[in-house]
Amino acid sequence: MNQKYTIALLPGDGIGPEVIKEAVKVLGSLEKSLGLELALNEVPVGGAAYEIEGHPLPAGTLNAAQEADAVLLGAVGGPKWEKIDFSLRPERALLGLRSNLNLYANLRPAKVFPALVDASSLKRELIDNLDIMVIRELTGGIYFGEPRGVESLDDGTRRGFNTLVYTEEEIKRIARVAFDVARKRGKRVVSVDKANVLEVTGLWRDVVTEVHEEYSDIVLEHMYVDNCAMQLVRAPKQFDVIVTTNMFGDILSDEASMLTGSIGMLPSASVGGKTAMYEPIHGSAPDIAGKGLANPLATILSVGMMFKYSFGREEVNAKIELAVESVLDRGIRTRDIMSEEMTEVTTQQMGDEVVAELEI
Ligand code: IPM
Ligand code: MG
């Protein structure tokens, strides 16, 4: 009997639908070649869902995600929804999915493909063979802390506030993810905090150090976030696994991604609960939406991560990575990674090229 998986597809806004479409081509090809049965359940999310149902994360969408074996998301957000109430912004859908599915660990690998080494703004020798894994805590910290809001003061001015909070348990579980991931890689973890200023990240540092006692084979180093931001552009190869808080991870993962040449190349996995979610780390890029300019590779590589982390099929991930590498080696490029003497293709053509490589 064929192995059967249900995948919830959440295309979302901007370039989301275009890149998801290419990932679906790849899923179709794998379904045939691997003898799988894939049930794809497409549901609206973000601004697209707000337009139809008045909410960025309708109950039906959350339910489809919870019922699935894995979730594949495109991107959410756009200028059209910037003025609506905070609680109904497209971005809230992402946060709602993360917390409802208990996806407390976000894995964001920043890996340089040899063919793209010159697309990076850093010198070749600083980034060739670069392979960093940023592990971002995803359901706690300042993104979710209470109290939060904007209040009016007696003098008529306003005061805005958010709360950075972590419990010991939240820190322990993300630290374990980091050490476990490091064990299968370079066995080095840098934990990033601001322990010289923020008490809560002082606790972070203490708890990570305590959990490390169970992992004597892993080398642990602590680093302040400002130093880490600097070290990432100075000497990025010193890093193997970086583990950090929700907001520091948001910032550092964008920085790490750009070391590889294009944010359009990087996949991510959000894990922890029963159903994991996979998405490109780039946003909805409304300026290029619908023009065939988007790079679908981050989403296609996210499908690879899905096979690795949700379906236990690491070899399928390797196969997808290899197909992407071969396409790039042949000089095929979307606009974001285009350089001299290469062949520029559209989003759709890039998807076709990857499928063709997979089917060789
Ligand atoms: C990300 C994004 C999101 C975040 C936004 C869109 C809510 O920047 O996934 O990194 O801040 O987590
Ligand atoms: Mg971000």
mmCIF file of C-alpha atoms and ligand atoms in Angstrom:
data_model
loop_
_atom_site.group_PDB
_atom_site.id
_atom_site.type_symbol
_atom_site.label_atom_id
_atom_site.label_comp_id
_atom_site.label_asym_id
_atom_site.label_seq_id
_atom_site.Cartn_x
_atom_site.Cartn_y
_atom_site.Cartn_z
ATOM 1 C CA MET A 1 0.000 0.000 0.000
ATOM 2 C CA ASN A 2 1.167 3.495 -0.797
ATOM 3 C CA GLN A 3 2.281 5.692 2.057
ATOM 4 C CA LYS A 4 -0.327 8.416 2.448
ATOM 5 C CA TYR A 5 0.208 11.954 3.712
ATOM 6 C CA THR A 6 -2.136 14.888 4.046
ATOM 7 C CA ILE A 7 -0.485 18.256 3.455
ATOM 8 C CA ALA A 8 -2.281 21.509 4.247
ATOM 9 C CA LEU A 9 -1.333 24.115 1.636
ATOM 10 C CA LEU A 10 -1.554 27.728 2.757
ATOM 11 C CA PRO A 11 -0.457 29.903 -0.204
ATOM 12 C CA GLY A 12 -1.320 33.246 1.437
ATOM 13 C CA ASP A 13 -0.482 36.600 -0.130
ATOM 14 C CA GLY A 14 1.821 38.308 -2.617
ATOM 15 C CA ILE A 15 4.232 35.827 -4.174
ATOM 16 C CA GLY A 16 2.976 33.077 -1.815
ATOM 17 C CA PRO A 17 0.589 31.474 -4.332
ATOM 18 C CA GLU A 18 3.201 31.520 -7.123
ATOM 19 C CA VAL A 19 5.917 29.826 -5.119
ATOM 20 C CA ILE A 20 3.499 27.299 -3.613
ATOM 21 C CA LYS A 21 2.407 26.354 -7.122
ATOM 22 C CA GLU A 22 5.968 25.359 -7.991
ATOM 23 C CA ALA A 23 6.322 23.401 -4.761
ATOM 24 C CA VAL A 24 3.128 21.557 -5.681
ATOM 25 C CA LYS A 25 4.732 20.543 -8.992
ATOM 26 C CA VAL A 26 7.621 19.086 -7.034
ATOM 27 C CA LEU A 27 5.220 17.268 -4.695
ATOM 28 C CA GLY A 28 3.416 15.852 -7.736
ATOM 29 C CA SER A 29 6.643 14.553 -9.164
ATOM 30 C CA LEU A 30 7.709 12.974 -5.849
ATOM 31 C CA GLU A 31 4.292 11.412 -5.437
ATOM 32 C CA LYS A 32 4.809 9.490 -8.670
ATOM 33 C CA SER A 33 8.465 8.620 -8.278
ATOM 34 C CA LEU A 34 8.248 7.577 -4.625
ATOM 35 C CA GLY A 35 4.889 5.842 -4.919
ATOM 36 C CA LEU A 36 3.244 8.097 -2.335
ATOM 37 C CA GLU A 37 -0.305 9.213 -1.985
ATOM 38 C CA LEU A 38 -0.408 12.927 -1.203
ATOM 39 C CA ALA A 39 -3.672 14.610 -0.300
ATOM 40 C CA LEU A 40 -3.217 18.361 -0.741
ATOM 41 C CA ASN A 41 -5.708 20.458 1.158
ATOM 42 C CA GLU A 42 -5.512 24.101 0.070
ATOM 43 C CA VAL A 43 -6.943 26.695 2.463
ATOM 44 C CA PRO A 44 -6.741 30.500 2.667
ATOM 45 C CA VAL A 45 -4.514 32.334 5.135
ATOM 46 C CA GLY A 46 -3.373 35.902 5.813
ATOM 47 C CA GLY A 47 -4.769 38.779 3.793
ATOM 48 C CA ALA A 48 -6.345 36.346 1.328
ATOM 49 C CA ALA A 49 -8.335 34.772 4.169
ATOM 50 C CA TYR A 50 -9.217 38.173 5.605
ATOM 51 C CA GLU A 51 -10.756 39.135 2.275
ATOM 52 C CA ILE A 52 -12.924 36.023 2.152
ATOM 53 C CA GLU A 53 -13.731 35.388 5.792
ATOM 54 C CA GLY A 54 -12.848 38.597 7.611
ATOM 55 C CA HIS A 55 -10.087 36.876 9.600
ATOM 56 C CA PRO A 56 -6.467 36.058 8.659
ATOM 57 C CA LEU A 57 -6.643 32.656 10.354
ATOM 58 C CA PRO A 58 -10.179 31.297 9.973
ATOM 59 C CA ALA A 59 -11.175 28.279 12.071
ATOM 60 C CA GLY A 60 -11.319 26.104 8.949
ATOM 61 C CA THR A 61 -7.716 26.951 8.099
ATOM 62 C CA LEU A 62 -6.436 26.275 11.592
ATOM 63 C CA ASN A 63 -8.380 23.049 11.633
ATOM 64 C CA ALA A 64 -6.957 21.940 8.270
ATOM 65 C CA ALA A 65 -3.462 22.647 9.599
ATOM 66 C CA GLN A 66 -4.084 20.710 12.811
ATOM 67 C CA GLU A 67 -5.497 17.717 10.953
ATOM 68 C CA ALA A 68 -2.673 17.539 8.394
ATOM 69 C CA ASP A 69 0.547 15.547 8.573
ATOM 70 C CA ALA A 70 2.419 18.722 7.613
ATOM 71 C CA VAL A 71 1.712 22.331 6.643
ATOM 72 C CA LEU A 72 3.301 24.176 3.720
ATOM 73 C CA LEU A 73 2.902 27.948 3.834
ATOM 74 C CA GLY A 74 3.790 30.552 1.188
ATOM 75 C CA ALA A 75 3.827 34.048 2.674
ATOM 76 C CA VAL A 76 1.440 36.483 4.321
ATOM 77 C CA GLY A 77 1.028 40.255 4.382
ATOM 78 C CA GLY A 78 0.967 43.238 2.071
ATOM 79 C CA PRO A 79 0.369 46.990 1.936
ATOM 80 C CA LYS A 80 -3.347 46.442 1.470
ATOM 81 C CA TRP A 81 -3.737 45.243 5.056
ATOM 82 C CA GLU A 82 -1.281 47.541 6.832
ATOM 83 C CA LYS A 83 -3.959 49.840 8.142
ATOM 84 C CA ILE A 84 -6.331 47.285 9.662
ATOM 85 C CA ASP A 85 -6.444 46.475 13.355
ATOM 86 C CA PHE A 86 -3.401 44.641 14.702
ATOM 87 C CA SER A 87 -5.465 41.613 15.687
ATOM 88 C CA LEU A 88 -6.626 41.114 12.095
ATOM 89 C CA ARG A 89 -3.341 41.701 10.272
ATOM 90 C CA PRO A 90 -2.184 38.880 7.993
ATOM 91 C CA GLU A 91 0.907 38.395 10.188
ATOM 92 C CA ARG A 92 -1.330 37.379 13.085
ATOM 93 C CA ALA A 93 -2.163 34.226 11.155
ATOM 94 C CA LEU A 94 1.444 33.118 11.270
ATOM 95 C CA LEU A 95 1.671 33.766 14.993
ATOM 96 C CA GLY A 96 -1.654 31.981 15.539
ATOM 97 C CA LEU A 97 -0.495 28.935 13.591
ATOM 98 C CA ARG A 98 2.801 28.827 15.468
ATOM 99 C CA SER A 99 1.216 28.998 18.897
ATOM 100 C CA ASN A 100 -1.796 26.775 18.199
ATOM 101 C CA LEU A 101 0.352 24.074 16.636
ATOM 102 C CA ASN A 102 2.911 24.505 19.445
ATOM 103 C CA LEU A 103 5.744 25.073 16.975
ATOM 104 C CA TYR A 104 8.250 26.326 19.467
ATOM 105 C CA ALA A 105 11.385 25.597 17.441
ATOM 106 C CA ASN A 106 12.104 27.297 14.146
ATOM 107 C CA LEU A 107 14.968 25.826 12.136
ATOM 108 C CA ARG A 108 16.434 28.206 9.574
ATOM 109 C CA PRO A 109 19.408 26.793 7.735
ATOM 110 C CA ALA A 110 21.652 29.242 5.890
ATOM 111 C CA LYS A 111 23.638 27.219 3.418
ATOM 112 C CA VAL A 112 25.629 28.552 0.494
ATOM 113 C CA PHE A 113 25.170 26.732 -2.791
ATOM 114 C CA PRO A 114 28.550 26.596 -4.582
ATOM 115 C CA ALA A 115 27.055 28.075 -7.766
ATOM 116 C CA LEU A 116 25.815 31.120 -5.865
ATOM 117 C CA VAL A 117 28.944 31.899 -3.918
ATOM 118 C CA ASP A 118 29.416 35.127 -5.886
ATOM 119 C CA ALA A 119 25.829 36.257 -5.291
ATOM 120 C CA SER A 120 26.725 37.029 -1.682
ATOM 121 C CA SER A 121 27.728 40.539 -0.734
ATOM 122 C CA LEU A 122 30.575 39.046 1.291
ATOM 123 C CA LYS A 123 33.886 37.889 -0.135
ATOM 124 C CA ARG A 124 33.972 34.364 -1.496
ATOM 125 C CA GLU A 125 36.512 33.089 1.063
ATOM 126 C CA LEU A 126 34.291 34.201 3.945
ATOM 127 C CA ILE A 127 31.261 32.255 2.811
ATOM 128 C CA ASP A 128 32.198 29.355 0.541
ATOM 129 C CA ASN A 129 30.883 26.126 2.083
ATOM 130 C CA LEU A 130 29.032 28.144 4.717
ATOM 131 C CA ASP A 131 26.441 26.045 6.538
ATOM 132 C CA ILE A 132 24.775 27.603 9.578
ATOM 133 C CA MET A 133 21.600 26.540 11.343
ATOM 134 C CA VAL A 134 19.752 29.301 13.156
ATOM 135 C CA ILE A 135 17.347 27.896 15.733
ATOM 136 C CA ARG A 136 14.840 30.489 16.794
ATOM 137 C CA GLU A 137 12.475 30.093 19.746
ATOM 138 C CA LEU A 138 9.099 30.675 18.117
ATOM 139 C CA THR A 139 6.195 30.652 20.561
ATOM 140 C CA GLY A 140 7.478 32.774 23.436
ATOM 141 C CA GLY A 141 9.443 35.891 24.216
ATOM 142 C CA ILE A 142 8.407 39.404 23.315
ATOM 143 C CA TYR A 143 6.203 38.220 20.434
ATOM 144 C CA PHE A 144 3.719 36.660 22.838
ATOM 145 C CA GLY A 145 4.468 38.241 26.232
ATOM 146 C CA GLU A 146 1.738 39.978 28.219
ATOM 147 C CA PRO A 147 0.973 42.729 29.025
ATOM 148 C CA ARG A 148 1.180 44.379 25.640
ATOM 149 C CA GLY A 149 -0.470 47.323 23.991
ATOM 150 C CA VAL A 150 -0.619 51.062 23.610
ATOM 151 C CA GLU A 151 -2.294 53.149 26.305
ATOM 152 C CA SER A 152 -3.217 56.795 26.689
ATOM 153 C CA LEU A 153 -1.717 58.632 29.606
ATOM 154 C CA ASP A 154 -3.347 61.347 31.671
ATOM 155 C CA ASP A 155 -1.262 64.036 29.972
ATOM 156 C CA GLY A 156 -2.757 63.015 26.623
ATOM 157 C CA THR A 157 0.379 61.286 25.313
ATOM 158 C CA ARG A 158 0.560 57.560 24.559
ATOM 159 C CA ARG A 159 2.747 54.793 25.927
ATOM 160 C CA GLY A 160 3.435 51.532 24.101
ATOM 161 C CA PHE A 161 4.691 48.354 25.781
ATOM 162 C CA ASN A 162 5.523 44.714 25.156
ATOM 163 C CA THR A 163 6.876 42.144 27.553
ATOM 164 C CA LEU A 164 9.891 39.911 27.093
ATOM 165 C CA VAL A 165 9.253 36.782 29.125
ATOM 166 C CA TYR A 166 10.648 33.236 29.137
ATOM 167 C CA THR A 167 9.978 30.399 31.536
ATOM 168 C CA GLU A 168 12.658 27.915 32.420
ATOM 169 C CA GLU A 169 10.728 25.163 30.619
ATOM 170 C CA GLU A 170 10.536 27.184 27.394
ATOM 171 C CA ILE A 171 14.293 27.724 27.464
ATOM 172 C CA LYS A 172 15.036 24.090 28.309
ATOM 173 C CA ARG A 173 13.077 22.656 25.410
ATOM 174 C CA ILE A 174 14.584 24.966 22.780
ATOM 175 C CA ALA A 175 18.072 24.329 24.182
ATOM 176 C CA ARG A 176 17.508 20.583 23.795
ATOM 177 C CA VAL A 177 16.441 21.052 20.172
ATOM 178 C CA ALA A 178 19.627 23.032 19.531
ATOM 179 C CA PHE A 179 21.916 20.448 21.132
ATOM 180 C CA ASP A 180 20.140 17.565 19.365
ATOM 181 C CA VAL A 181 20.444 19.292 15.986
ATOM 182 C CA ALA A 182 24.102 20.153 16.660
ATOM 183 C CA ARG A 183 24.809 16.511 17.455
ATOM 184 C CA LYS A 184 23.976 15.640 13.844
ATOM 185 C CA ARG A 185 26.068 18.517 12.484
ATOM 186 C CA GLY A 186 29.248 20.253 13.653
ATOM 187 C CA LYS A 187 28.572 19.719 17.395
ATOM 188 C CA ARG A 188 28.928 23.417 18.207
ATOM 189 C CA VAL A 189 26.211 25.663 19.629
ATOM 190 C CA VAL A 190 26.358 29.414 20.124
ATOM 191 C CA SER A 191 23.549 30.621 22.387
ATOM 192 C CA VAL A 192 22.731 34.257 21.735
ATOM 193 C CA ASP A 193 21.356 36.580 24.422
ATOM 194 C CA LYS A 194 21.676 40.038 25.926
ATOM 195 C CA ALA A 195 22.507 38.800 29.395
ATOM 196 C CA ASN A 196 24.500 41.945 30.202
ATOM 197 C CA VAL A 197 21.304 44.011 30.143
ATOM 198 C CA LEU A 198 18.163 41.842 30.239
ATOM 199 C CA GLU A 199 17.458 39.651 33.284
ATOM 200 C CA VAL A 200 15.308 37.270 31.270
ATOM 201 C CA THR A 201 18.181 36.485 28.934
ATOM 202 C CA GLY A 202 20.430 36.089 31.963
ATOM 203 C CA LEU A 203 18.062 33.270 32.899
ATOM 204 C CA TRP A 204 18.279 32.067 29.288
ATOM 205 C CA ARG A 205 22.065 31.828 29.605
ATOM 206 C CA ASP A 206 21.877 29.970 32.931
ATOM 207 C CA VAL A 207 19.295 27.454 31.737
ATOM 208 C CA VAL A 208 21.086 26.744 28.439
ATOM 209 C CA THR A 209 24.265 26.134 30.460
ATOM 210 C CA GLU A 210 22.378 23.709 32.745
ATOM 211 C CA VAL A 211 20.872 21.761 29.840
ATOM 212 C CA HIS A 212 24.320 21.595 28.270
ATOM 213 C CA GLU A 213 25.421 19.336 31.154
ATOM 214 C CA GLU A 214 23.477 16.538 29.412
ATOM 215 C CA TYR A 215 25.432 17.138 26.197
ATOM 216 C CA SER A 216 29.121 16.816 26.984
ATOM 217 C CA ASP A 217 29.917 16.059 23.319
ATOM 218 C CA ILE A 218 28.704 19.504 22.216
ATOM 219 C CA VAL A 219 30.760 22.676 22.545
ATOM 220 C CA LEU A 220 28.642 25.539 23.900
ATOM 221 C CA GLU A 221 29.515 29.204 23.662
ATOM 222 C CA HIS A 222 27.444 32.223 24.746
ATOM 223 C CA MET A 223 27.407 35.429 22.741
ATOM 224 C CA TYR A 224 25.665 38.774 23.094
ATOM 225 C CA VAL A 225 23.309 39.527 20.258
ATOM 226 C CA ASP A 226 25.068 42.686 19.102
ATOM 227 C CA ASN A 227 28.363 40.844 18.897
ATOM 228 C CA CYS A 228 26.668 37.970 17.049
ATOM 229 C CA ALA A 229 25.226 40.342 14.450
ATOM 230 C CA MET A 230 28.724 41.666 13.913
ATOM 231 C CA GLN A 231 30.434 38.254 13.875
ATOM 232 C CA LEU A 232 27.956 36.988 11.269
ATOM 233 C CA VAL A 233 29.285 39.450 8.717
ATOM 234 C CA ARG A 234 32.882 39.393 9.953
ATOM 235 C CA ALA A 235 33.531 35.655 10.092
ATOM 236 C CA PRO A 236 30.332 33.655 9.565
ATOM 237 C CA LYS A 237 32.083 30.292 9.298
ATOM 238 C CA GLN A 238 32.777 30.311 13.048
ATOM 239 C CA PHE A 239 29.104 29.314 13.522
ATOM 240 C CA ASP A 240 27.493 25.896 13.342
ATOM 241 C CA VAL A 241 24.227 26.102 15.311
ATOM 242 C CA ILE A 242 22.929 29.394 16.709
ATOM 243 C CA VAL A 243 20.097 29.190 19.257
ATOM 244 C CA THR A 244 18.284 32.311 20.370
ATOM 245 C CA THR A 245 15.081 34.043 21.420
ATOM 246 C CA ASN A 246 12.124 34.762 19.178
ATOM 247 C CA MET A 247 12.972 38.334 18.252
ATOM 248 C CA PHE A 248 16.756 37.982 18.129
ATOM 249 C CA GLY A 249 16.199 34.934 15.916
ATOM 250 C CA ASP A 250 13.896 36.882 13.619
ATOM 251 C CA ILE A 251 16.628 39.446 13.034
ATOM 252 C CA LEU A 252 19.681 37.179 12.946
ATOM 253 C CA SER A 253 18.047 34.700 10.562
ATOM 254 C CA ASP A 254 17.420 37.440 7.990
ATOM 255 C CA GLU A 255 21.035 38.479 8.355
ATOM 256 C CA ALA A 256 22.294 34.900 8.049
ATOM 257 C CA SER A 257 20.106 34.287 5.013
ATOM 258 C CA MET A 258 21.566 37.183 3.106
ATOM 259 C CA LEU A 259 25.072 35.791 3.582
ATOM 260 C CA THR A 260 24.016 33.095 1.140
ATOM 261 C CA GLY A 261 23.215 35.578 -1.628
ATOM 262 C CA SER A 262 19.434 35.716 -1.602
ATOM 263 C CA ILE A 263 16.702 35.480 0.953
ATOM 264 C CA GLY A 264 14.785 33.743 -1.852
ATOM 265 C CA MET A 265 16.836 30.598 -1.331
ATOM 266 C CA LEU A 266 16.194 29.765 2.289
ATOM 267 C CA PRO A 267 13.659 27.276 3.616
ATOM 268 C CA SER A 268 12.512 26.828 7.195
ATOM 269 C CA ALA A 269 10.858 24.297 9.432
ATOM 270 C CA SER A 270 8.805 25.102 12.506
ATOM 271 C CA VAL A 271 8.608 22.072 14.749
ATOM 272 C CA GLY A 272 7.667 21.011 18.267
ATOM 273 C CA GLY A 273 4.018 19.981 18.083
ATOM 274 C CA LYS A 274 2.240 17.093 16.370
ATOM 275 C CA THR A 275 2.110 18.830 12.974
ATOM 276 C CA ALA A 276 5.079 20.829 11.727
ATOM 277 C CA MET A 277 4.969 23.789 9.360
ATOM 278 C CA TYR A 278 7.318 24.551 6.490
ATOM 279 C CA GLU A 279 7.762 27.881 4.774
ATOM 280 C CA PRO A 280 10.284 29.956 2.862
ATOM 281 C CA ILE A 281 11.802 32.552 5.159
ATOM 282 C CA HIS A 282 11.145 35.379 2.701
ATOM 283 C CA GLY A 283 8.006 37.487 2.881
ATOM 284 C CA SER A 284 5.180 38.126 0.436
ATOM 285 C CA ALA A 285 7.189 40.610 -1.718
ATOM 286 C CA PRO A 286 4.096 42.435 -3.044
ATOM 287 C CA ASP A 287 6.257 44.538 -5.403
ATOM 288 C CA ILE A 288 7.082 41.520 -7.573
ATOM 289 C CA ALA A 289 3.909 39.468 -7.037
ATOM 290 C CA GLY A 290 2.276 38.025 -10.149
ATOM 291 C CA LYS A 291 5.201 38.855 -12.428
ATOM 292 C CA GLY A 292 6.930 35.488 -12.544
ATOM 293 C CA LEU A 293 9.961 37.014 -10.857
ATOM 294 C CA ALA A 294 9.781 35.238 -7.519
ATOM 295 C CA ASN A 295 12.328 32.586 -6.656
ATOM 296 C CA PRO A 296 10.478 29.360 -5.774
ATOM 297 C CA LEU A 297 13.580 27.557 -4.521
ATOM 298 C CA ALA A 298 13.115 28.419 -0.842
ATOM 299 C CA THR A 299 9.636 26.888 -0.953
ATOM 300 C CA ILE A 300 10.852 23.849 -2.881
ATOM 301 C CA LEU A 301 13.643 23.381 -0.335
ATOM 302 C CA SER A 302 10.997 23.696 2.390
ATOM 303 C CA VAL A 303 9.311 20.648 0.863
ATOM 304 C CA GLY A 304 12.663 18.913 1.333
ATOM 305 C CA MET A 305 12.703 19.852 5.009
ATOM 306 C CA MET A 306 9.153 18.482 5.290
ATOM 307 C CA PHE A 307 10.297 15.092 4.064
ATOM 308 C CA LYS A 308 13.243 15.167 6.440
ATOM 309 C CA TYR A 309 11.546 16.335 9.622
ATOM 310 C CA SER A 310 7.905 15.261 9.252
ATOM 311 C CA PHE A 311 8.131 12.110 7.150
ATOM 312 C CA GLY A 312 11.530 10.841 8.284
ATOM 313 C CA ARG A 313 12.773 10.724 4.692
ATOM 314 C CA GLU A 314 16.116 12.475 4.834
ATOM 315 C CA GLU A 315 17.127 10.988 1.482
ATOM 316 C CA VAL A 316 14.254 12.833 -0.238
ATOM 317 C CA ASN A 317 15.522 16.103 1.191
ATOM 318 C CA ALA A 318 18.995 15.269 -0.133
ATOM 319 C CA LYS A 319 17.500 14.494 -3.532
ATOM 320 C CA ILE A 320 15.706 17.860 -3.653
ATOM 321 C CA GLU A 321 18.826 19.737 -2.557
ATOM 322 C CA LEU A 322 20.811 17.962 -5.248
ATOM 323 C CA ALA A 323 18.228 18.808 -7.917
ATOM 324 C CA VAL A 324 18.342 22.488 -6.901
ATOM 325 C CA GLU A 325 22.118 22.394 -6.954
ATOM 326 C CA SER A 326 22.174 20.885 -10.459
ATOM 327 C CA VAL A 327 19.767 23.502 -11.797
ATOM 328 C CA LEU A 328 21.947 26.271 -10.352
ATOM 329 C CA ASP A 329 25.096 24.619 -11.704
ATOM 330 C CA ARG A 330 23.546 24.788 -15.166
ATOM 331 C CA GLY A 331 23.335 28.578 -14.830
ATOM 332 C CA ILE A 332 19.561 28.736 -14.427
ATOM 333 C CA ARG A 333 18.605 31.779 -12.341
ATOM 334 C CA THR A 334 15.573 33.747 -11.238
ATOM 335 C CA ARG A 335 15.994 37.525 -11.177
ATOM 336 C CA ASP A 336 17.066 37.763 -7.509
ATOM 337 C CA ILE A 337 20.121 35.555 -8.082
ATOM 338 C CA MET A 338 20.776 36.526 -11.693
ATOM 339 C CA SER A 339 24.332 37.387 -12.692
ATOM 340 C CA GLU A 340 26.286 37.792 -15.912
ATOM 341 C CA GLU A 341 26.284 34.937 -18.416
ATOM 342 C CA MET A 342 23.533 33.090 -16.592
ATOM 343 C CA THR A 343 20.112 32.237 -17.980
ATOM 344 C CA GLU A 344 17.215 34.123 -16.449
ATOM 345 C CA VAL A 345 14.013 32.140 -16.019
ATOM 346 C CA THR A 346 10.592 32.801 -14.556
ATOM 347 C CA THR A 347 9.182 31.343 -11.365
ATOM 348 C CA GLN A 348 7.333 28.698 -13.375
ATOM 349 C CA GLN A 349 10.350 27.764 -15.468
ATOM 350 C CA MET A 350 12.469 27.392 -12.338
ATOM 351 C CA GLY A 351 9.888 24.970 -10.933
ATOM 352 C CA ASP A 352 9.922 23.003 -14.196
ATOM 353 C CA GLU A 353 13.716 22.837 -14.185
ATOM 354 C CA VAL A 354 13.784 21.376 -10.665
ATOM 355 C CA VAL A 355 11.115 18.830 -11.575
ATOM 356 C CA ALA A 356 13.092 17.859 -14.689
ATOM 357 C CA GLU A 357 16.210 17.291 -12.546
ATOM 358 C CA LEU A 358 14.241 15.205 -10.066
ATOM 359 C CA GLU A 359 12.950 13.031 -12.868
ATOM 360 C CA ILE A 360 16.334 12.290 -14.458
HETATM 361 C C1 IPM B 1 9.401 35.697 9.969
HETATM 362 C C2 IPM B 1 8.583 36.930 9.714
HETATM 363 C C3 IPM B 1 7.441 36.956 10.717
HETATM 364 C C4 IPM B 1 8.034 37.051 12.083
HETATM 365 C C5 IPM B 1 6.397 38.060 10.517
HETATM 366 C C6 IPM B 1 5.851 38.072 9.110
HETATM 367 C C7 IPM B 1 5.300 37.956 11.520
HETATM 368 O O1 IPM B 1 9.376 38.061 9.768
HETATM 369 O O2 IPM B 1 8.851 34.590 9.895
HETATM 370 O O3 IPM B 1 10.593 35.836 10.221
HETATM 371 O O4 IPM B 1 8.382 38.134 12.561
HETATM 372 O O5 IPM B 1 8.181 36.007 12.724
HETATM 373 MG MG MG B 2 11.458 37.664 9.917
#
